[in-house]
Amino acid sequence: MELKRYQQATLEALDRFLTRANATGPAEAFAHEVATQERAARMSGDPVPPRSDYQPLGGLPDVPYVCLRLPTGGGKTLLAAEAVRVWSQVMARPWPLVLWFVSSGAIKDQTLDALSDSTHAYRARLDAAFGRRVRVFDIEAFETIRPVDLAQNCCVIVSTIQAFRVENTGQRKVYAHHEDLEPFFSALPTGGMERVSYTEAASNPMLTAGAVKFSLANLLYHQRPLMIVDEAHNAVSNLSREVQARVRPAAVIEFTATPKGRNNILFSTTASALKDEEMIKLPIRLRPHADWRSAVDGALRTQKQLEEKARSDKDHIRPVVLYQAQPKGREPTPDQIRDYLIERLVHASWIKIATGDRRELDGVDLRDPSEPTRHVITVQALREGWDCPSAYVLCATQKLRSATAVEQLLGRVLRMPYAERRQDPALNMAYAHVSEPEFNETAAALTDKLVGMGFTDEEVRGSVQPAGLVPNGQGMLFDPAPVRPHPVWQVPLADSDEVRAALTEMAEDGVEWTPASDGGVSAGVKGDVPDDVAERIIDLAAEADRPLARAALAKHRAKVDERRSPAEKGAVIDVPLLLTRIDGQLVSADTDSLMELSDWALTEASAILTEEDLRFERSDEVVHIDLAGETIVYSRTTVAQPALTGLRGVSDDAMAASLIQWLERACRVPDIPQDHLRAWLSAAVAHLRSRRCIAVPTLIDWQDALSAKLRQRIAETRDAARTKMRQAALFADDAAPEVSADATIRFDASTYKDLALVPLDRLRFAKHLLGNDAVPAFDGDETGEEFACAQTLDALPEVEVWLRNVPRHRDSFALPLLKDRFYPDFVAKLTDGRLFVVEYKGADRATNEDTRNKTQIGTCWARASGNVYATIEKLQHGVGMAEQMRAAIRGGATG
């Protein structure tokens, strides 16, 4: 296989660096190479790579250490094999020893297989460079290495970085004494090598304390190997100086797609270079779907179309779909996807599951024309050590932004079969079907995933850091700038061993101390100071200083009390829930409770689906993702999709019965008897067959859309019944909504204890129930409109205490809507004892249906309880927020 141009350019940069490093050192050679590339980029008009200073290995400043950056699919391992040749030639070491680090056991096994296979491209590169005199060793079997191997062959030891990363060398095999390695040490200088400890000698009578260990680490220390680090960009930087010294590499060369700030990036390959050299499939055609079943259906159709096109290709290609399933306890699991595929007429032999405990891909060669596999289902097992250029389609069963394994799976479908552009354009693209309905969000999320795979400069992302919240902690007592610390009572004491010992004993009581500038010590306690602790500290002070300490304690306690929140001082807000009386029975006003008293039945729903309800025609909108220069761009287009065919030899009635059974499972709900649902679904299918003349295979192909429409019809009918029941119970002339002292929500000092409540930076709320240092987050920041509404509420003289009501928290107050619950923004207690519930709405939402529904139920609650509800806007008919609130309080129950 001939090297691509970008691969050759990468190796040339490495050659220049290593040659110059021999003469001037790695730091100067690195700076010179980076400057050379900058000049070349300016001359050619290409983007100038970002400059960075050389960062040497800790303790080994003269060891060349560089990183070669290639996006996913760039052939990093092939270049690593070529890098061995380059280093060997520059360093004049005809038979180099290579320590080849990888990041996991799976990749180690894959790399070993490839480097040991004389027909593999990686091994072929090494054989060509060293006249087929190449030996490859597993780190687990290093005892098999013989002196003649090192003297007459290029020797490669493949290992995970974890095999060497340890502080206690007795815990790793590579640091242990091995008699098999004795021939290597007969004539070696022993300076710097690790020696046998007394403990080891005591446990092994064959060893002598102080003698040189016959260990692999000592052998490497003497041989000074070339260290290759494949996709482990943090590994070398994170090794301790001691571990680096134990191995003492002659050079370190990293290969990665996403280097970090510590890596010395010698050469960076762009994604467009990979595309131009036919290494990756681009563009990516992205199709969002409403749910995972639709995503699977889309992936299935794409695979069938690609397989038909691949039959005409000059090489064997059987397109494969990778399904990203969910772990146990979430949907869809691997078995659910397998069952769904079989239900969609996919042969079971075409499906493989590859998870931690199910290794159905082991021993399977997907390049073999007789291998039938077309669908591979995994959770995370393909994230490392697996490669199949025939993988064309990714099917993600959750939102991309929350899917941690998508980047790795996407990398699998980007590789171009045979690293050569195919004749049919459809086979030069990758495909993604995602369970996420929003086009723009999905496209942006996939773009982010590509960025994370090295498809744009990592420096662009690394230079932008999000602003985080200040931790809700006090730090140590004497930190130079703690985050809004509690008041501290400090007492100066004379320094002595007895005083220090006494203060140390009181550490469990919150007492801290630090040396003072006058030669004494300063003792201190944050916040509350128990009487017994105060007296013990005062007793340590000089007699003359004790009155001052007591006076300071009194002032401190006054400050602590001043900082207590209203809740800590005993304030509470009890908010009654909304109830209603039905046939003399007092029940919760939420719609689910009301429906338990309803006589609603499925017979109220029409089983007739007209053409306006569901048209059996399919076309897909797709997103077309490509590169414009070095920028990832995407556009939308529409593609018609053919319908699936049915099963041969199976009657329409039998298929219709199976369809009804499937619909019954898909539409099953707790409040509808099973026999009622079956009869209703049978009527719906019968109407579609007899009146609309829809063939049963078509109905099966459309079963997801059909079930969705039928569920919608059921939901619409149920919602109509819910609306009718709710209207009668709460808003009709004879409705009887009320409240009860036995059904309330209490806000007190224990409220929201599980939330990370943070102190406000600038504004000080005077009346917030939980205090200024424990305010739940607002929508927006301290300059937002909702925050301004809170300021207005806090400043009202009529308000005694108030609280930010956190949405969907178990401690919060909610009012029932038709399908959901409504959590007003603020709950306040007025000085006259009434409650004041406030919902803030921006101008864009002040008059929409959602706001009208919330105002309606809020007003209902206010009238039933004798309290006040108000929807507040920034400006309402020229009236500001404060006047709107006062008007609501004066008017009583109002909206």
PDB file of C-alpha atoms in Angstrom, residues 45 61 64 83 191 220 298 369 512 517 586 611 811 859:
ATOM      1  CA  GLY A  45      -2.019  30.175   1.606  1.00  0.00           C
ATOM      2  CA  PRO A  61      14.841  17.029  28.870  1.00  0.00           C
ATOM      3  CA  PRO A  64      12.825  13.869  21.896  1.00  0.00           C
ATOM      4  CA  ALA A  83       7.977   5.999  12.376  1.00  0.00           C
ATOM      5  CA  GLY A 191      24.413   2.132  37.131  1.00  0.00           C
ATOM      6  CA  LEU A 220      14.731  -1.354  28.883  1.00  0.00           C
ATOM      7  CA  GLY A 298     -34.346   4.200   8.650  1.00  0.00           C
ATOM      8  CA  PRO A 369     -17.785 -12.659   1.260  1.00  0.00           C
ATOM      9  CA  GLU A 512      -9.089  25.883  63.862  1.00  0.00           C
ATOM     10  CA  SER A 517       2.388  37.372  63.239  1.00  0.00           C
ATOM     11  CA  LEU A 586     -62.833  15.569  48.755  1.00  0.00           C
ATOM     12  CA  GLU A 611     -56.432   9.780   4.264  1.00  0.00           C
ATOM     13  CA  ASP A 811     -40.341  20.111  48.053  1.00  0.00           C
ATOM     14  CA  THR A 859     -56.883  32.144  40.076  1.00  0.00           C
TER      15      THR A 859
END
